[in-house]
mmCIF file of C-alpha atoms in Angstrom:
data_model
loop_
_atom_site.group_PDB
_atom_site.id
_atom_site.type_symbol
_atom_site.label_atom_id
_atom_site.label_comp_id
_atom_site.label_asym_id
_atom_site.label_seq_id
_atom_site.Cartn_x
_atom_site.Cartn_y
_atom_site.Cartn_z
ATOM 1 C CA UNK Y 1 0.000 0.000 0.000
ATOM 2 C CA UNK Y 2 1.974 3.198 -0.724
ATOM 3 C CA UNK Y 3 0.090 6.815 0.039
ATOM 4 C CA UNK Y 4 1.135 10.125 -1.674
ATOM 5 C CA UNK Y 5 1.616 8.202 -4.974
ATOM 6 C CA UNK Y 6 1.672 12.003 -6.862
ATOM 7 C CA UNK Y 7 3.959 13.548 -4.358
ATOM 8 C CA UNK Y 8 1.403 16.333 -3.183
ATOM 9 C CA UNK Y 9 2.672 16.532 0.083
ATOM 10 C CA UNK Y 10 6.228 17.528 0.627
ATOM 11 C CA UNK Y 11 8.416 15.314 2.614
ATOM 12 C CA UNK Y 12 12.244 14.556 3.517
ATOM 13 C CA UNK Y 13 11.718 11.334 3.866
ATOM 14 C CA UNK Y 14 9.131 9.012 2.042
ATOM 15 C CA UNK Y 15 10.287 5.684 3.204
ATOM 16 C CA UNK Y 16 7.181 5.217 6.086
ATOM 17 C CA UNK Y 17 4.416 6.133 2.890
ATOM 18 C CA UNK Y 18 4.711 2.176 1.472
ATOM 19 C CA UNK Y 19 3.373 -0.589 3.461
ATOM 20 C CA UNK Y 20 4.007 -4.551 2.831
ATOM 21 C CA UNK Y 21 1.602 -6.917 4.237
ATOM 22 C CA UNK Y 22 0.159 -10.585 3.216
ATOM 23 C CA UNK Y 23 -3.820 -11.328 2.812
ATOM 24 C CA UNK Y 24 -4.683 -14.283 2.623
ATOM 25 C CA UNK Y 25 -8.014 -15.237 1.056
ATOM 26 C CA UNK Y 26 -9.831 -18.274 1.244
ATOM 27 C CA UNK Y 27 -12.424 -20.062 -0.520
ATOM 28 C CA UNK Y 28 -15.862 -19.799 0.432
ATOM 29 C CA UNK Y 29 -16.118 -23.350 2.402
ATOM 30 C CA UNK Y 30 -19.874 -22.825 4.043
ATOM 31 C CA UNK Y 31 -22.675 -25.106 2.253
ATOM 32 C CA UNK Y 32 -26.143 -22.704 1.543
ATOM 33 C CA UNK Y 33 -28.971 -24.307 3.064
ATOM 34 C CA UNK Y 34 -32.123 -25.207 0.656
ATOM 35 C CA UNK Y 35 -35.541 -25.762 1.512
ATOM 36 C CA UNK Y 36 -38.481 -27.471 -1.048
ATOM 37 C CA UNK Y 37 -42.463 -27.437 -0.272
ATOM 38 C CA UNK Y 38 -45.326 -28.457 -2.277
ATOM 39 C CA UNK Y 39 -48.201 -25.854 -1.448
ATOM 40 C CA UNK Y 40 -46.803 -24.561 1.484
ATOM 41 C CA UNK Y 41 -45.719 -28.350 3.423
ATOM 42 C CA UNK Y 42 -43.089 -30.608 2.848
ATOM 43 C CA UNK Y 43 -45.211 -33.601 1.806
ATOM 44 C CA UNK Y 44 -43.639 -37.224 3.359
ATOM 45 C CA UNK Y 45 -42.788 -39.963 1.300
ATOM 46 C CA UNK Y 46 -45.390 -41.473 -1.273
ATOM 47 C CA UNK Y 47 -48.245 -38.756 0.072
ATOM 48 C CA UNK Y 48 -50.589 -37.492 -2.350
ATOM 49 C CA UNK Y 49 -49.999 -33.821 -4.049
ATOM 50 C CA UNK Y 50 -52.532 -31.554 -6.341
ATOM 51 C CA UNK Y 51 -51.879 -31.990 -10.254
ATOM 52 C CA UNK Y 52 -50.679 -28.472 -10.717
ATOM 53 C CA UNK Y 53 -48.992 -27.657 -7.017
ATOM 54 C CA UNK Y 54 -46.822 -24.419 -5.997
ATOM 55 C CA UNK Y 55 -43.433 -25.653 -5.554
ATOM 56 C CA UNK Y 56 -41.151 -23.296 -3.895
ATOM 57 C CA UNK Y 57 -37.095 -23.583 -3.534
ATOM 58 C CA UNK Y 58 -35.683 -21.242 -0.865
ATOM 59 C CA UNK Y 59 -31.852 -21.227 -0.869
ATOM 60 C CA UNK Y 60 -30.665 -19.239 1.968
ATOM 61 C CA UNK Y 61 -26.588 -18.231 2.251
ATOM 62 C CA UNK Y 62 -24.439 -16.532 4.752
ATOM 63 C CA UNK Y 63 -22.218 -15.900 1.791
ATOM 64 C CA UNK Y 64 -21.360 -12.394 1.118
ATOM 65 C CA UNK Y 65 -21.840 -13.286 -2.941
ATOM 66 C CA UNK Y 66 -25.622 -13.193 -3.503
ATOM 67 C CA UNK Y 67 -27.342 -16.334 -5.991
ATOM 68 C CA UNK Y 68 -28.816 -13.719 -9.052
ATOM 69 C CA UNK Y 69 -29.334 -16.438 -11.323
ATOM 70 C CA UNK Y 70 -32.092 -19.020 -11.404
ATOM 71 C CA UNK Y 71 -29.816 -21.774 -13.041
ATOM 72 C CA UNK Y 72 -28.207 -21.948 -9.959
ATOM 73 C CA UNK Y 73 -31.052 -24.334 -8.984
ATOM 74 C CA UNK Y 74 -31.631 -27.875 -10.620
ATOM 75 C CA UNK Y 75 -34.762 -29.693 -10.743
ATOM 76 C CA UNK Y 76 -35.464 -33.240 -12.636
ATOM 77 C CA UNK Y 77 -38.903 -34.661 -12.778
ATOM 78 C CA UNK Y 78 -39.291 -37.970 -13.983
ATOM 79 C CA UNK Y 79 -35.777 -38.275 -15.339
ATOM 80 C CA UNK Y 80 -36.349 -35.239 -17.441
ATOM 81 C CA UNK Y 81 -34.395 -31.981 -16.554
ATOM 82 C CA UNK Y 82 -36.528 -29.036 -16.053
ATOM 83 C CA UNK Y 83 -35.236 -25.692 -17.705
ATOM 84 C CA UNK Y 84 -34.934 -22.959 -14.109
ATOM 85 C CA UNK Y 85 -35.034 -20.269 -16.627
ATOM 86 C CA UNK Y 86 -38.425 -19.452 -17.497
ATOM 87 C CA UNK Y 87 -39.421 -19.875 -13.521
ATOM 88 C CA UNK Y 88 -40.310 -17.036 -11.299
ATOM 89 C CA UNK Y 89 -37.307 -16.090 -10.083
ATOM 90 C CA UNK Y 90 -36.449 -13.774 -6.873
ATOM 91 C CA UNK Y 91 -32.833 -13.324 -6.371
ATOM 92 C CA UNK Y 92 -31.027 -13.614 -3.212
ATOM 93 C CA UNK Y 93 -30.607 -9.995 -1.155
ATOM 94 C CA UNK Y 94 -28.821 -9.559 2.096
ATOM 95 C CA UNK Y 95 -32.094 -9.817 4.030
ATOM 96 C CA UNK Y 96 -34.224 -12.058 1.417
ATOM 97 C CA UNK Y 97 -32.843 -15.493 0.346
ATOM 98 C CA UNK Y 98 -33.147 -16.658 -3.301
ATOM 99 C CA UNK Y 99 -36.600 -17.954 -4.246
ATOM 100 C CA UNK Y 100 -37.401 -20.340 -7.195
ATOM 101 C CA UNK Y 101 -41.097 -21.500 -7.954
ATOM 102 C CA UNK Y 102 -42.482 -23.202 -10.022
ATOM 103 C CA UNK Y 103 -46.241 -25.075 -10.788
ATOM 104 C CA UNK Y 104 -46.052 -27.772 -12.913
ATOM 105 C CA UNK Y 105 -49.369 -30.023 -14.325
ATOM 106 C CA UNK Y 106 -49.182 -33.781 -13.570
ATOM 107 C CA UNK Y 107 -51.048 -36.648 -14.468
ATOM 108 C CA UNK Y 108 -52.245 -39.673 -12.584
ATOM 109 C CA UNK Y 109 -49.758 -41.421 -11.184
ATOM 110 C CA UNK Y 110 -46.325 -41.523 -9.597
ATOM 111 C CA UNK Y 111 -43.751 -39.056 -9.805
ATOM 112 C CA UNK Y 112 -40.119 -38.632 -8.489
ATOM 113 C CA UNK Y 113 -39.065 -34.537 -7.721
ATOM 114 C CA UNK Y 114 -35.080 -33.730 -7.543
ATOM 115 C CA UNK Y 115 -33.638 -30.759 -6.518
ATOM 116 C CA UNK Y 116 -30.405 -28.947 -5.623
ATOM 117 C CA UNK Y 117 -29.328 -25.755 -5.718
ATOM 118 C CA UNK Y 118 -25.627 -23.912 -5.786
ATOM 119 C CA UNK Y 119 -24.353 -20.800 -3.951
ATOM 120 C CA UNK Y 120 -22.490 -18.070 -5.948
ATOM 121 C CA UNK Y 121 -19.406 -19.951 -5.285
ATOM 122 C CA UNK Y 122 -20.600 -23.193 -6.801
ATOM 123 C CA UNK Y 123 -20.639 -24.794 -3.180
ATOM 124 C CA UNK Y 124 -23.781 -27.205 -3.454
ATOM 125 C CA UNK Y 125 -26.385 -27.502 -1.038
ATOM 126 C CA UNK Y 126 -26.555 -31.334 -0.824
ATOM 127 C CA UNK Y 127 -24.404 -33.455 -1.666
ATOM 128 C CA UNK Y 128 -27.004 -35.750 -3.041
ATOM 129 C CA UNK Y 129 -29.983 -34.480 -5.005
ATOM 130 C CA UNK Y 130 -32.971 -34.105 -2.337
ATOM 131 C CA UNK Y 131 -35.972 -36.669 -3.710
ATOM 132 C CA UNK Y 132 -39.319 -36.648 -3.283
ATOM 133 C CA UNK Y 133 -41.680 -38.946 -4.172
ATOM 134 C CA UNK Y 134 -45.202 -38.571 -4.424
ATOM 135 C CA UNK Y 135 -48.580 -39.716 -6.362
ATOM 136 C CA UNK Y 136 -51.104 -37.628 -7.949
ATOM 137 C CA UNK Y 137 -55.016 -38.727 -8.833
ATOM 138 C CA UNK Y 138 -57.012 -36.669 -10.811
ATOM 139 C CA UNK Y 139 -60.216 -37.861 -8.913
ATOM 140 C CA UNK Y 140 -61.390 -36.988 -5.593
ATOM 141 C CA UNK Y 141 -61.167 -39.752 -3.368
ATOM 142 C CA UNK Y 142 -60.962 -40.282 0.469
ATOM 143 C CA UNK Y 143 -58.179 -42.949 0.852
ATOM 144 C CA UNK Y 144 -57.341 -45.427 3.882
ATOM 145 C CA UNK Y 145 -59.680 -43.519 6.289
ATOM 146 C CA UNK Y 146 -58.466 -45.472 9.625
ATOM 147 C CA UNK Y 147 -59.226 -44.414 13.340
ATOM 148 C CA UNK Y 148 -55.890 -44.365 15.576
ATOM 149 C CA UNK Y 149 -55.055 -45.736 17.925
ATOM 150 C CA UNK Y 150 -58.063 -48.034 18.355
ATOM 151 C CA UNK Y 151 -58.932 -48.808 21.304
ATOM 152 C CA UNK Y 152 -57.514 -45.720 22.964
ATOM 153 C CA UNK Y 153 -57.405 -44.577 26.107
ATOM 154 C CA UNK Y 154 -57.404 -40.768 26.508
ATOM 155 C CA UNK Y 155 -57.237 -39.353 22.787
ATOM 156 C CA UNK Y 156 -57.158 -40.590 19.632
ATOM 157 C CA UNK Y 157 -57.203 -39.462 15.765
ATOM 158 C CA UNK Y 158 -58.764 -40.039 12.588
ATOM 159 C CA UNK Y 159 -56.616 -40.005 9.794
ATOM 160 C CA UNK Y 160 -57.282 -40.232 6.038
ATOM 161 C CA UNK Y 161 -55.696 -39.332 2.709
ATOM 162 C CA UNK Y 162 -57.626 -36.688 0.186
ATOM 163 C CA UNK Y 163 -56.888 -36.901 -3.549
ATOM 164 C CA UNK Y 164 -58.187 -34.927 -6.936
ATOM 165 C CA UNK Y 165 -57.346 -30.930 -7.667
ATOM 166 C CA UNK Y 166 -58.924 -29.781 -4.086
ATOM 167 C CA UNK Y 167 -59.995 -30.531 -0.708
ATOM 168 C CA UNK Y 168 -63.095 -31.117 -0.463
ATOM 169 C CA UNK Y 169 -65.537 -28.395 1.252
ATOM 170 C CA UNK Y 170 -66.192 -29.756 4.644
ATOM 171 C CA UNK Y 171 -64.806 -32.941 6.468
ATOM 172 C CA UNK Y 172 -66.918 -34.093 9.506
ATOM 173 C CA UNK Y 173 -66.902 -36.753 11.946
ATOM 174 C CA UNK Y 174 -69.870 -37.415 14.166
ATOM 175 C CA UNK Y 175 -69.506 -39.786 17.157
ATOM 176 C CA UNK Y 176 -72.152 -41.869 18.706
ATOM 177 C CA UNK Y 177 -73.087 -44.069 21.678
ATOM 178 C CA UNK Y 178 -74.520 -48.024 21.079
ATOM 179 C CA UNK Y 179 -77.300 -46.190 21.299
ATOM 180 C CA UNK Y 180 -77.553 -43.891 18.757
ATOM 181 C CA UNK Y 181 -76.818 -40.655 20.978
ATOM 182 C CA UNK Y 182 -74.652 -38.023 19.312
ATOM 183 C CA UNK Y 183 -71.745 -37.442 21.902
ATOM 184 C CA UNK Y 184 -69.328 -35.574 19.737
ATOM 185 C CA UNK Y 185 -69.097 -33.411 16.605
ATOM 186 C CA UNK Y 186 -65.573 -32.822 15.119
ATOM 187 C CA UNK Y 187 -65.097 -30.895 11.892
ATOM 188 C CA UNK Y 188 -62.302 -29.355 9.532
ATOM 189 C CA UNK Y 189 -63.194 -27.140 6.989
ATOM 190 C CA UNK Y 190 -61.053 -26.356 3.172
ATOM 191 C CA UNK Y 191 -58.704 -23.910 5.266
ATOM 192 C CA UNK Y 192 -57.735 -27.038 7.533
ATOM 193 C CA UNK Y 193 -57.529 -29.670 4.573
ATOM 194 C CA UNK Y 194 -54.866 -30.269 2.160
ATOM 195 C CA UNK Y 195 -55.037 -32.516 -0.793
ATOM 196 C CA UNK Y 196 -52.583 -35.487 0.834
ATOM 197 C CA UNK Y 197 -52.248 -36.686 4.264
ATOM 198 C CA UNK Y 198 -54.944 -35.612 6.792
ATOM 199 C CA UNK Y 199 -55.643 -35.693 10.675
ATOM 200 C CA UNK Y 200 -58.906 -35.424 12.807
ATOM 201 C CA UNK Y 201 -58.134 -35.206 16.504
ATOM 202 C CA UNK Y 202 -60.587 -36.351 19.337
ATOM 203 C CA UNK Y 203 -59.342 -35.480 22.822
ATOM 204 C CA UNK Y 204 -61.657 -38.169 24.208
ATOM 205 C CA UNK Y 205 -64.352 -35.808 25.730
ATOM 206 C CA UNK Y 206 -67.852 -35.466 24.582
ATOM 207 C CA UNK Y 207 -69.410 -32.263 23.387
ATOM 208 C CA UNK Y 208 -69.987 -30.725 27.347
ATOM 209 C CA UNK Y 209 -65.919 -31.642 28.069
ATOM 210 C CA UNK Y 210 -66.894 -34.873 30.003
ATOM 211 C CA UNK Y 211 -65.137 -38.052 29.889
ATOM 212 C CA UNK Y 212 -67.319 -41.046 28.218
ATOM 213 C CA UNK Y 213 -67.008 -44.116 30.097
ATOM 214 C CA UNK Y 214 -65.254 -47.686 28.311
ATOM 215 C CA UNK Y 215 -67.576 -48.993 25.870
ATOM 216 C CA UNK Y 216 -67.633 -49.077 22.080
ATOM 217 C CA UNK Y 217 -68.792 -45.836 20.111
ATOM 218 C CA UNK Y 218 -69.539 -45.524 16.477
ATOM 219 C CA UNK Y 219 -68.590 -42.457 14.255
ATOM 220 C CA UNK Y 220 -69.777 -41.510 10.896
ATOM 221 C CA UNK Y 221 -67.174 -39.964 8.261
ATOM 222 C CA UNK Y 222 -69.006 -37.128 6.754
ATOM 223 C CA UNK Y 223 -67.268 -35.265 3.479
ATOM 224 C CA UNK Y 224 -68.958 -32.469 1.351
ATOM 225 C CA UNK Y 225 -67.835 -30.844 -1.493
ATOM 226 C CA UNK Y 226 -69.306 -29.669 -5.066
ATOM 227 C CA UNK Y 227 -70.073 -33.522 -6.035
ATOM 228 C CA UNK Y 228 -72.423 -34.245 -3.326
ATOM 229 C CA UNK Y 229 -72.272 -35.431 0.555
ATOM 230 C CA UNK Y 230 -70.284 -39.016 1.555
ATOM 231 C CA UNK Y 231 -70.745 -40.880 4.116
ATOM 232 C CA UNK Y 232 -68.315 -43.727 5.753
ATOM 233 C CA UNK Y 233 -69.185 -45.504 9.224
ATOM 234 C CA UNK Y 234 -66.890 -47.029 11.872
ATOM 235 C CA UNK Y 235 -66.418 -48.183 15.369
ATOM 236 C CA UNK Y 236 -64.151 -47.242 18.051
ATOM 237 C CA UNK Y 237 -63.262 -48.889 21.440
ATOM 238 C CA UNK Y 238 -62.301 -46.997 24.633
ATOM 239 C CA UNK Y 239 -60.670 -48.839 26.954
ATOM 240 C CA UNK Y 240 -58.948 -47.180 30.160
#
């Protein structure tokens, strides 16, 4: 580093004006982080998705070098590479990490998702391609509707898999005594339903908080939408 380069200050001696030092710079070592949902949820292995879902790719760095270019994400579906480039794009800012999403139309069927994504320095998120498997049906369908666990003893769930474009209007579960006396009354409405895996919970109680006693109960599975009205019975044990 030398100062007074043009000699506009007058001095006897310029000898203390240069300075020698090393820097030594290394290579940007930390690994970006990358994050993929389908419609807002990270959907588990083999669970059902819409035909046309949101997917969004969120590549967050510490690196001072922002990602400004989409290719630095890769996505294959179905062995086919997918082109980043025509993909809404929002590039990475010191506050904002990089977003890449994307809405592609399935068909019925099975369909394997693989992503990665590389900072500005070419340092790769994951060493192996994230995968994500999951299986689309055109047609609305309530799948493998099953009451867990059964018997139970304080709480218990009813959990059941929705397929087709979207949820259906209104899910509703109705329990009932041996006798035919409504007890309980739980429902989830399209804001709490997601095309995919799906959860009912029944804290054990009947509609006025209390505690039925042991016995067997029977619920009916009631789904509405735009179709029509469906309706699915069962029985449940609680034993204590």
């Amino acid at each position: 580093v030398q100062v007074d380069r043009e000699d506009a200050v007058p001095e006897q001696f310029e000898t203390n004006n240069v300075a020698i030092t090393r820097i030594a710079v290394q290579r940007d070592t930390i690994l970006p982080s990358l994050s993929v949902l389908f419609d807002g949820h990270a959907p588990p292995e083999g669970d059902y998705i819409r035909p046309t879902p949101l997917v969004t790719m969120t590549l967050s760095d510490a690196s001072p070098l922002k990602v400004t270019n989409p290719a630095n994400f890769s996505i294959t579906l179905d062995d086919s590479t997918v082109s980043t480039a025509g993909l809404q794009f929002t590039p990475m800012t010191s506050t904002v990490p990089a977003l890449l999403q994307w809405t592609p139309a399935l068909e019925t069927g099975e369909h394997v998702f693989r992503f990665n994504a590389r900072d500005a320095s070419g340092n790769a998120a994951l060493s192996e391609d994230l995968v994500v498997r999951v299986l689309v049906d055109l047609e609305g369908k309530i799948l493998d509707l099953t009451n867990y666990p059964n018997p139970f003893a304080d709480a218990t769930a009813f959990v059941f898999t929705l397929t087709g474009s979207e949820p259906p209007d209104a899910v509703e579960v109705k329990l009932y005594t041996v006798t035919g006396r409504l007890i309980r009354r739980l429902a989830a409405g399209p804001e709490q339903l997601r095309i995919g895996l799906n959860m009912l919970r029944w804290d054990g109680r009947d509609d006025d908080g209390d505690l039925p006693g042991n016995g067997v109960y029977f619920y009916k599975f009631i789904t509405r939408s735009p179709k029509g009205v469906t309706e699915t019975l069962g029985k449940i044990a609680k034993l204590k």
